[in-house]
Coordinates of C-alpha atoms and ligand atoms in Angstrom, one line a residue:
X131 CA 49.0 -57.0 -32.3
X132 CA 46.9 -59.0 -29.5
X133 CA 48.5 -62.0 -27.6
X134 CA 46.5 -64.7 -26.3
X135 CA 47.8 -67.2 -23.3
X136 CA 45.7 -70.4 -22.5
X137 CA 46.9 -71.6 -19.6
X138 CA 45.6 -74.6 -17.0
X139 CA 42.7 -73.2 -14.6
X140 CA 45.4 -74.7 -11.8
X141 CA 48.5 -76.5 -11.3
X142 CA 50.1 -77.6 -8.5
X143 CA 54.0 -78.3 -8.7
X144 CA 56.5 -80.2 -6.3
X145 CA 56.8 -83.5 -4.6
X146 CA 53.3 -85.0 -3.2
X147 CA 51.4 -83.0 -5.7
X148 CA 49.7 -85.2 -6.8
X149 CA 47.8 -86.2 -3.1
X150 CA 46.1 -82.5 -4.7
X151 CA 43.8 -84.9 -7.2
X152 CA 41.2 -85.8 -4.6
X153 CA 40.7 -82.9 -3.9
X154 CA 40.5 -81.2 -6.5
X155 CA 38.5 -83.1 -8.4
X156 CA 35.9 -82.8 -4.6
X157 CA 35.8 -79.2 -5.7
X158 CA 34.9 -79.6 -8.7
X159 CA 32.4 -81.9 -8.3
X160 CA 33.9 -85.1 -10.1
X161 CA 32.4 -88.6 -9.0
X162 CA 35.1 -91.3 -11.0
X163 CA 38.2 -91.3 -13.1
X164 CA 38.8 -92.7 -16.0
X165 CA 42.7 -92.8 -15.6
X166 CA 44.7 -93.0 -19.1
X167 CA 48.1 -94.2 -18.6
X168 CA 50.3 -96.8 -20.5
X169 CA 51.3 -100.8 -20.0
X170 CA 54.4 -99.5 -18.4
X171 CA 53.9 -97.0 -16.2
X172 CA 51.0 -99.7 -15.0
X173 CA 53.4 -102.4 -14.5
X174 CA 53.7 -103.1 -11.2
X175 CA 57.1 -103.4 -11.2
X176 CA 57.5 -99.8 -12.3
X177 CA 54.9 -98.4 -9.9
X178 CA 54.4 -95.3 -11.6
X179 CA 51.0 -95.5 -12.2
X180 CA 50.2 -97.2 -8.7
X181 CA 52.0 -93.8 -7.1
X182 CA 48.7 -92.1 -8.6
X183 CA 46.3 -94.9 -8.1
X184 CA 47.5 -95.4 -4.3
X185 CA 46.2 -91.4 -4.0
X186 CA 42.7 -92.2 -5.2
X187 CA 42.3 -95.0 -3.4
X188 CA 43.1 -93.7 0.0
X189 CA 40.9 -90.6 -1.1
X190 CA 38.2 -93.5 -1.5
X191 CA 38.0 -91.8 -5.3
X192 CA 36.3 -94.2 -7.9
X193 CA 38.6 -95.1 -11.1
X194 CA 38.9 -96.8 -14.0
X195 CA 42.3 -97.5 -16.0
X196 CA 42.6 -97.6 -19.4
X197 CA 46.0 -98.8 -20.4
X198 CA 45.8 -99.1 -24.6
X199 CA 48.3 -96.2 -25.4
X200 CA 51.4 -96.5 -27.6
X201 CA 54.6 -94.4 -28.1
X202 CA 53.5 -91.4 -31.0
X203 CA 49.8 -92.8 -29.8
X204 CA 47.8 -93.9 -33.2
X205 CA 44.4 -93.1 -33.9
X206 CA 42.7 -96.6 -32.5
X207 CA 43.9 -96.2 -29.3
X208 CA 41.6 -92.8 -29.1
X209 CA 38.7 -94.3 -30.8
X210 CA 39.1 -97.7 -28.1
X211 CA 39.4 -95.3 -25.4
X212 CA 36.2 -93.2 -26.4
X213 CA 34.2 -96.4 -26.2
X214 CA 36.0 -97.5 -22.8
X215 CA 35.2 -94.0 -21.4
X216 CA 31.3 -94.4 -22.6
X217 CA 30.9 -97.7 -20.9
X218 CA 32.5 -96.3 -17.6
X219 CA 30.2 -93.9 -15.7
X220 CA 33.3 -91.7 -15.2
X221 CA 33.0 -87.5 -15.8
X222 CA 36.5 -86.6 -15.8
X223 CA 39.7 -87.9 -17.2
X224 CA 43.2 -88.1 -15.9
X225 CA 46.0 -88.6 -18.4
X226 CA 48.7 -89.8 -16.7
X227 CA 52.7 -90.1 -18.5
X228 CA 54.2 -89.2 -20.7
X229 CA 53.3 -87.1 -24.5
X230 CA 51.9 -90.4 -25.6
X231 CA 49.2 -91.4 -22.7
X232 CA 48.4 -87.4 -22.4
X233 CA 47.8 -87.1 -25.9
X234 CA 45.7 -90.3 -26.0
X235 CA 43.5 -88.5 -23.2
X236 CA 42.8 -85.3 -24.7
X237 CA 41.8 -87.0 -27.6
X238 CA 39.3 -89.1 -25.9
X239 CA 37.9 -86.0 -24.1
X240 CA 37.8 -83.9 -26.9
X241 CA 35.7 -86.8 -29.3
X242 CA 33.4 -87.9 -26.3
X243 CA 32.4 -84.2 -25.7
X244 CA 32.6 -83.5 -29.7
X245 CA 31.0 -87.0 -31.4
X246 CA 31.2 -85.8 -34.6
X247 CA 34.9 -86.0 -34.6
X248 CA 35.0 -89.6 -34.0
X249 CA 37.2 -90.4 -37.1
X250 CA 40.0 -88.6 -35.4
X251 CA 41.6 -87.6 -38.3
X252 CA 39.1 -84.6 -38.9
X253 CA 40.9 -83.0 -35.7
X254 CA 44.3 -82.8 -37.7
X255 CA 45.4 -78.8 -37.4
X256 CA 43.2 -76.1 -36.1
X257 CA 39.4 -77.7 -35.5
X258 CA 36.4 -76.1 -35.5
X259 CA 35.4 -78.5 -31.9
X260 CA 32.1 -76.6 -30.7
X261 CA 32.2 -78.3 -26.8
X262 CA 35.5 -78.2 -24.1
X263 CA 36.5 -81.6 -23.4
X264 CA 35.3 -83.9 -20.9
X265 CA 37.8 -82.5 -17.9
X266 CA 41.1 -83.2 -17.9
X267 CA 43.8 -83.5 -15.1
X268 CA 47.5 -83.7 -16.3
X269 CA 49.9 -85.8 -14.5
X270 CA 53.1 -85.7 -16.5
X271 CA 55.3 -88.5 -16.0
X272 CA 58.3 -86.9 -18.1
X273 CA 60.0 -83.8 -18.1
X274 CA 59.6 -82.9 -22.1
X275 CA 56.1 -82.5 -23.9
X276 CA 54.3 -80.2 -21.2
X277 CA 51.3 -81.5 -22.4
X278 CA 49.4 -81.3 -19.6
X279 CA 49.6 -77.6 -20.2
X280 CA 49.7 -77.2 -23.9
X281 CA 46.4 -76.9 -26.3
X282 CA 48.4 -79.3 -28.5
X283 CA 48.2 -83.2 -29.0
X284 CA 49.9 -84.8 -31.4
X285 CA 48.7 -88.4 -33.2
X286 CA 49.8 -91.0 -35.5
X287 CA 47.9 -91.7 -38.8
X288 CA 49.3 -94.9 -39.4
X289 CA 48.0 -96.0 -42.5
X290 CA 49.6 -93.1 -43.9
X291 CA 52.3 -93.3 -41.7
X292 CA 52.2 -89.9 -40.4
X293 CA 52.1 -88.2 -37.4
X294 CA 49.5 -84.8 -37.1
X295 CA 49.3 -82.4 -34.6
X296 CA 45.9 -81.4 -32.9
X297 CA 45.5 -77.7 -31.9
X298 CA 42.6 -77.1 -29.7
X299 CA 41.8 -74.8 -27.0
X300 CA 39.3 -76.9 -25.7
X301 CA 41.5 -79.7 -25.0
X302 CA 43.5 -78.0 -22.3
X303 CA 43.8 -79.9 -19.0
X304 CA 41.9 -78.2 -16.1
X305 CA 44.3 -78.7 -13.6
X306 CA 47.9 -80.0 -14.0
X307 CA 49.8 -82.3 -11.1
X308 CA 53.7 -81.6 -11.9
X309 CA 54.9 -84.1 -9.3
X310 CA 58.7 -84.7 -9.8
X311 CA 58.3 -88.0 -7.6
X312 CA 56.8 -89.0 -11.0
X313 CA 60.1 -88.4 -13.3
X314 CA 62.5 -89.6 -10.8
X315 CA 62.0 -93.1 -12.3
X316 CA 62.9 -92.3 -15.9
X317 CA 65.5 -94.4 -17.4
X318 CA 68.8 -92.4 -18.7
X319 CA 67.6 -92.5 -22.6
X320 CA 64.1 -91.1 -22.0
X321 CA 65.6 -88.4 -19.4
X322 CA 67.9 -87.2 -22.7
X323 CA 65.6 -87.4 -25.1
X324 CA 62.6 -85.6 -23.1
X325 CA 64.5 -83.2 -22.1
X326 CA 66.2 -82.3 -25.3
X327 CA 62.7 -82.1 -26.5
X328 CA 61.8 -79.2 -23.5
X329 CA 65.0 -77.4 -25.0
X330 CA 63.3 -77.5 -28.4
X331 CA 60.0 -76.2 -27.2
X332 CA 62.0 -73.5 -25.5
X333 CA 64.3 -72.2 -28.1
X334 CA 61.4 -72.6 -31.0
X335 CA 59.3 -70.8 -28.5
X336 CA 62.1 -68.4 -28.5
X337 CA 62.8 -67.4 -31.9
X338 CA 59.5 -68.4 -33.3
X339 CA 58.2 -64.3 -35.0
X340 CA 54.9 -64.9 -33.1
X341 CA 57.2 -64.7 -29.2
X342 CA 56.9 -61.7 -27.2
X343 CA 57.8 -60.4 -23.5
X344 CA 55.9 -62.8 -21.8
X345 CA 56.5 -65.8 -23.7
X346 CA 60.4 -64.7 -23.8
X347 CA 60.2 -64.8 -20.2
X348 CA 59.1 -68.1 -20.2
X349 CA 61.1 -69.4 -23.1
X350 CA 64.3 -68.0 -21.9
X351 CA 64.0 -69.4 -18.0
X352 CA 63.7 -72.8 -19.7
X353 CA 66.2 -72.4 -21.7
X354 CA 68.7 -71.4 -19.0
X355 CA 67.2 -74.2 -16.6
X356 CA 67.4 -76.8 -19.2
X357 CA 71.2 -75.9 -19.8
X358 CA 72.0 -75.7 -16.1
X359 CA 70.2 -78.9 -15.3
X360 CA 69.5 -81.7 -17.7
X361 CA 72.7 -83.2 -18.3
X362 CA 72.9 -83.1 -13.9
X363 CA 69.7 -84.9 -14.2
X364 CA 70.7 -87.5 -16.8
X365 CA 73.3 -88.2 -14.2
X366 CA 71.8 -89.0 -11.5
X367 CA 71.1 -85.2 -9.6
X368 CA 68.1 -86.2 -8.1
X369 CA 67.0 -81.8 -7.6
X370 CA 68.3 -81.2 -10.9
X371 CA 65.6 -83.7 -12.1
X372 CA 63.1 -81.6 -10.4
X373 CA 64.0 -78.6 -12.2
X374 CA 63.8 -80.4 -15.5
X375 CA 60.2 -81.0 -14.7
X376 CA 59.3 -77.2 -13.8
X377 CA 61.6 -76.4 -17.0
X378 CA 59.2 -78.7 -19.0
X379 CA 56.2 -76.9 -17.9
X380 CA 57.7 -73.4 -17.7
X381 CA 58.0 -73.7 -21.6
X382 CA 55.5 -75.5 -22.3
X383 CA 53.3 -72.4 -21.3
X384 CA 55.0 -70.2 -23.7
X385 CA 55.4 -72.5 -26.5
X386 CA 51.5 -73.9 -26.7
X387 CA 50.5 -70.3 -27.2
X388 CA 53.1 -68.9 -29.1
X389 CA 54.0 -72.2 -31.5
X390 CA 57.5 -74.0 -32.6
X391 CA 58.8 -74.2 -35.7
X392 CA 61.0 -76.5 -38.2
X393 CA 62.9 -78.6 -35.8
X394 CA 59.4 -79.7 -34.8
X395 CA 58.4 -80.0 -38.3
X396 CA 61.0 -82.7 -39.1
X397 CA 60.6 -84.2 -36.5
X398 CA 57.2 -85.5 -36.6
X399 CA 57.8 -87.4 -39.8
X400 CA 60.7 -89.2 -38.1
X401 CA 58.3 -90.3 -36.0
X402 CA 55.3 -91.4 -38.4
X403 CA 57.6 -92.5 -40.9
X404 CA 59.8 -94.4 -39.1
X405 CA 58.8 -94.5 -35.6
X406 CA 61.4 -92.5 -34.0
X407 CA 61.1 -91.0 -30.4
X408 CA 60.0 -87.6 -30.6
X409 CA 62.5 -86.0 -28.1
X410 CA 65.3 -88.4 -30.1
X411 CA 64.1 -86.6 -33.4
X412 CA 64.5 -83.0 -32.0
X413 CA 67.9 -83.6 -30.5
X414 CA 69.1 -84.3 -33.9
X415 CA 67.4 -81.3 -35.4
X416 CA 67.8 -78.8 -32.9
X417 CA 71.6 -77.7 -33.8
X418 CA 71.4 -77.8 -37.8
X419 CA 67.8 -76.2 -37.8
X420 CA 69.4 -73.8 -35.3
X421 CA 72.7 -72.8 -37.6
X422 CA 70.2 -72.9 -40.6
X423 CA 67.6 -70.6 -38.9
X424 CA 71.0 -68.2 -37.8
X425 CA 70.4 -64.9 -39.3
X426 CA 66.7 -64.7 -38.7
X427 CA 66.8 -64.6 -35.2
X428 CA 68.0 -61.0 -34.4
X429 CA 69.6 -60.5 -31.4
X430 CA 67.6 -63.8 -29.6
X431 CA 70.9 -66.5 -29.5
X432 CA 72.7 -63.7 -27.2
X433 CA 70.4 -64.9 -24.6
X434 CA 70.7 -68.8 -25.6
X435 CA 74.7 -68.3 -25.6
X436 CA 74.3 -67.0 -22.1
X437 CA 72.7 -69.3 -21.1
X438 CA 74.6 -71.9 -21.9
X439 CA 77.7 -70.2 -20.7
X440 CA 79.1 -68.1 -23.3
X441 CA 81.4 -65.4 -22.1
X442 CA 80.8 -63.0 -24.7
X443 CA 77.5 -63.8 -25.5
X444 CA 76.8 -60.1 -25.3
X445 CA 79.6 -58.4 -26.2
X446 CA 81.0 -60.8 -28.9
X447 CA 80.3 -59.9 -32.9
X448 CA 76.6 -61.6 -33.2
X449 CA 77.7 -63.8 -36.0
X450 CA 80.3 -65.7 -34.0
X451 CA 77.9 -65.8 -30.9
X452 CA 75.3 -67.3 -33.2
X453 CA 77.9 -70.0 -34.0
X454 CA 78.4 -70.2 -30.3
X455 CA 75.3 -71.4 -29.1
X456 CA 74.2 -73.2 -31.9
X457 CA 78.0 -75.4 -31.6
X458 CA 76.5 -75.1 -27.4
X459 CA 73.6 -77.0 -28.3
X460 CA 75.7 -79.5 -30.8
X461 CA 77.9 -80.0 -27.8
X462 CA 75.3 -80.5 -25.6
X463 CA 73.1 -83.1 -27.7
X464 CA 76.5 -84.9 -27.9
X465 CA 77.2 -85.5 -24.5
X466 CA 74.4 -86.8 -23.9
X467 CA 74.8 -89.6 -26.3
X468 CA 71.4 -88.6 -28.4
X469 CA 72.4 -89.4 -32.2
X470 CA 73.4 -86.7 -34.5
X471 CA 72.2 -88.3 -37.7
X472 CA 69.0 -89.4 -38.9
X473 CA 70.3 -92.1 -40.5
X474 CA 70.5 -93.5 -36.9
X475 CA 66.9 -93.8 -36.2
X476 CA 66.4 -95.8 -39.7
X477 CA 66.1 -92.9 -42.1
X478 CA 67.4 -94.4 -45.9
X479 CA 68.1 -92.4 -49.0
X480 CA 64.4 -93.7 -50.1
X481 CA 62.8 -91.9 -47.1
X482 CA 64.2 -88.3 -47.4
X483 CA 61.5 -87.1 -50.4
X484 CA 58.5 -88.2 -48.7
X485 CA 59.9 -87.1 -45.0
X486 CA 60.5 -83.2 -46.7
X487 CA 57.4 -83.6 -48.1
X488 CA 55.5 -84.4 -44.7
X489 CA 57.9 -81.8 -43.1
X490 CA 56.8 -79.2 -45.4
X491 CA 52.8 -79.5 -44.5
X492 CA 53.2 -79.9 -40.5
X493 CA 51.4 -77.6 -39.0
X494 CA 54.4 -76.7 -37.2
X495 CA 56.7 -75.4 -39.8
X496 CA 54.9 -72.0 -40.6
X497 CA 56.3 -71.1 -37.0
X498 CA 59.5 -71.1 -38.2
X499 CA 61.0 -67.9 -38.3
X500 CA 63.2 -68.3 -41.7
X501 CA 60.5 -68.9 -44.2
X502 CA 61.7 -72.6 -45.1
X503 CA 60.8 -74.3 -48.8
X504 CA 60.3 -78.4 -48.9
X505 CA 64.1 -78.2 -50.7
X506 CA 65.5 -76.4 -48.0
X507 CA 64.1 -79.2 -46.0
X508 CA 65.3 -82.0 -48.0
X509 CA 69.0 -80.5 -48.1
X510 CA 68.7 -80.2 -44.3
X511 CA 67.8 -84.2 -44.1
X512 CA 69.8 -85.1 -46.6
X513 CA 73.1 -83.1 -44.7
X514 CA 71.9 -85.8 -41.7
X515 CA 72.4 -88.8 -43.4
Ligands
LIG1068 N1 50.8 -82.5 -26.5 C1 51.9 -81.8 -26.8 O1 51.9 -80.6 -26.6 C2 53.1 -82.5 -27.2 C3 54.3 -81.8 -27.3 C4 55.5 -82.5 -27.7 C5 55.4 -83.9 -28.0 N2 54.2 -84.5 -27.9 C6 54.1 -85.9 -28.2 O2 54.3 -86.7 -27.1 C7 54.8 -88.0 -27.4 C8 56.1 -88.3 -26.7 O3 55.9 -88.2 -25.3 P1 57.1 -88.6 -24.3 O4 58.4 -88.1 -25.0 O5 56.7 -87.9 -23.0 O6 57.2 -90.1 -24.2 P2 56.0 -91.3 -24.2 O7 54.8 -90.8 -23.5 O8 55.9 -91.7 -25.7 O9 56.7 -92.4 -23.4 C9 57.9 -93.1 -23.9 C10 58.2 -94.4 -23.1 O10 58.6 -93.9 -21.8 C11 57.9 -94.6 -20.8 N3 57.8 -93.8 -19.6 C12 57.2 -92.6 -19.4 N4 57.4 -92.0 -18.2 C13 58.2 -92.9 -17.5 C14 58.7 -93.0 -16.2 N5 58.5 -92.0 -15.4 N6 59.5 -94.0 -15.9 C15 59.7 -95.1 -16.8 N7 59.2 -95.1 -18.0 C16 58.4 -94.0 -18.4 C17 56.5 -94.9 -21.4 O11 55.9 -96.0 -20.7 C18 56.9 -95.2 -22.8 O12 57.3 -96.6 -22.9 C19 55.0 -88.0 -28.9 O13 54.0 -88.5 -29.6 C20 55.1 -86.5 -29.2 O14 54.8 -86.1 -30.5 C21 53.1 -83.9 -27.5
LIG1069 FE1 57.9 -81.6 -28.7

């Protein structure tokens, strides 16, 4: 068996990274951004954007910002921001939010440096792109996706109302900025349902058959990092905010190389079907995919029962510490308010053929480590109604 990790050329980590752009892009030679971010993180009266912006400009850095990005980012906005980034002069791009704005980016750099992928759609799964992209800096304004260290982007056909994921070496940000200054400002309901999405990574990192020492090491300091901090951070604990964004990007190391699994694959047709957030969709998977994946996972929820403060999550009989972390992780999504039924983000009795359908061909589920058939699927959705 060989392993393969893809991992950022750099990253810098902790508050005021990101007054590391200028000069990183000096060493390497870059002359003008081309700054993809979204209309809220530019509105002033956020500022999020204008943290980044405030950088360049006192670095006296040429830029250009490009603001047509939406939430599970649809194919137009790439193809509008390939033709933006032509007309701009710029050589490297920074994506700066969230999954959606980062996505958007890597896109853009991946079709500008590989033309004859310009329908987008032709990227869909494992693509035979010949050229890296146009460079990319990551500046991740959430603590969930890690996509400015994953291979991974993730768009929305919307025609077909679906949602594919993109996995490509090539797109891999050069250099990531994980500047918790950046995720301070996130509202309560994004800090839940980002986070609970950085669980997910981390325990389908976890289990996922393709995980081994490395990755575990990766997976598992998430996973205990996550449970120690993000429910802190949803409160208000300004440092345990800061560990949620490390957590993020610990995982998102392991999991881009190693893959996810079913919770992912469900989740992505909540969002293409019915628009659902992404981390909203995997904090009402995680738990049932969890109990449904139980006896597949060896000795692995030990670990995730420990973590989340099980007291005898290693000397307990394994089926009730399986039940312990998986009813940890229920508990969990709970507090936090995130729905427990998928019936709350719109799904109707109408939807759940089409959504185990879509769930069946994401790229995602093959990850999963109990081999999982489209009715397995549908009995899972339909048990979330
Ligand atoms: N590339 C990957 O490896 C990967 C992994 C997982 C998910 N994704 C994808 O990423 C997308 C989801 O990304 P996301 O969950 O980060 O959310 P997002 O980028 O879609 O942002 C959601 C909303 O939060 C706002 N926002 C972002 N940061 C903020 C901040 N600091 N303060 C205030 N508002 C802020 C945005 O403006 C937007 O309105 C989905 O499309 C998902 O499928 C990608
Ligand atoms: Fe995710």
């Amino acid at each position: 068996m060989v392993y393969r990790m893809i991992l950022n050329q750099t990253a810098y980590f902790g508050r005021g990274a990101i007054k590391e752009i200028p000069g990183a892009a000096k060493s390497r030679g870059f002359k003008k951004a081309f700054v993809v971010t979204d209309p809220t993180l530019a509105d002033p009266a956020v500022g999020t954007a204008q943290k980044v912006l405030d950088v360049l400009d006192a670095a006296g850095l040429p830029y250009e910002v490009f603001t047509n990005v939406k939430p599970n980012p649809p194919v137009e906005c790439i193809q509008d921001g390939v033709e933006k980034f032509k007309a701009s002069g710029a050589d490297f791009l920074i994506g700066l939010g969230g999954g959606s704005p980062q996505d958007t980016c890597k896109g853009i750099g991946i079709v500008v440096a590989n033309p004859e992928f310009a329908d987008v759609l032709s990227l869909e799964g494992v693509a035979d792109t010949k050229n890296p992209s146009v460079p990319i800096f990551g500046v991740p304004t959430t603590a969930g996706t890690a996509s400015e260290t994953t291979i991974n982007y993730v768009i929305t056909d919307t025609p077909r109302k679906r949602k594919f994921v993109a996995v490509d070496p090539h797109d891999i940000p050069v250099v990531a900025f994980v500047d918790p200054d950046l995720t301070d400002g996130m509202p309560r309901g994004l800090k839940v349902a980002t986070g609970l999405d950085a669980l997910t990574h981390a325990i389908e990192g976890f289990v996922t058959p393709g995980a081994w020492s490395l990755s575990d090491c990766l997976s598992l300091q998430s996973i205990r990092m996550t449970a120690h901090n993000l429910a802190k951070s949803v409160a208000g604990d300004v440092a345990a905010g800061e560990q949620m964004a490390y957590s993020s990007y610990i995982t998102g190391m392991a999991y881009s190389n190693v893959g996810l699994g079913l919770v992912h694959g469900m989740a992505h047709p909540l969002g293409g079907r019915l628009g659902a957030a992404h981390g909203v969709a995997n904090g009402i998977l995680l738990a049932p995919v969890m109990e449904y994946n139980k006896d597949y996972t060896g000795e692995k929820y030990r670990d995730i029962a420990d973590a989340f403060g099980v007291a005898d999550a290693y000397s307990g009989d394994i089926e009730t510490v399986r039940e312990e972390a998986v009813q940890a992780v229920h508990k969990l999504t709970v507090d936090l308010g995130n729905p427990t039924k998928i019936s709350e983000v719109g799904a109707t009795e109408a939807d759940l053929k089409p959504l185990a359908h879509d769930a069946f061909h994401d790229v995602c589920t093959p990850g999963n480590p109990r081999p999982a058939t489209e009715e397995d699927i549908l009995q899972i959705y339909t048990s979330l109604m």
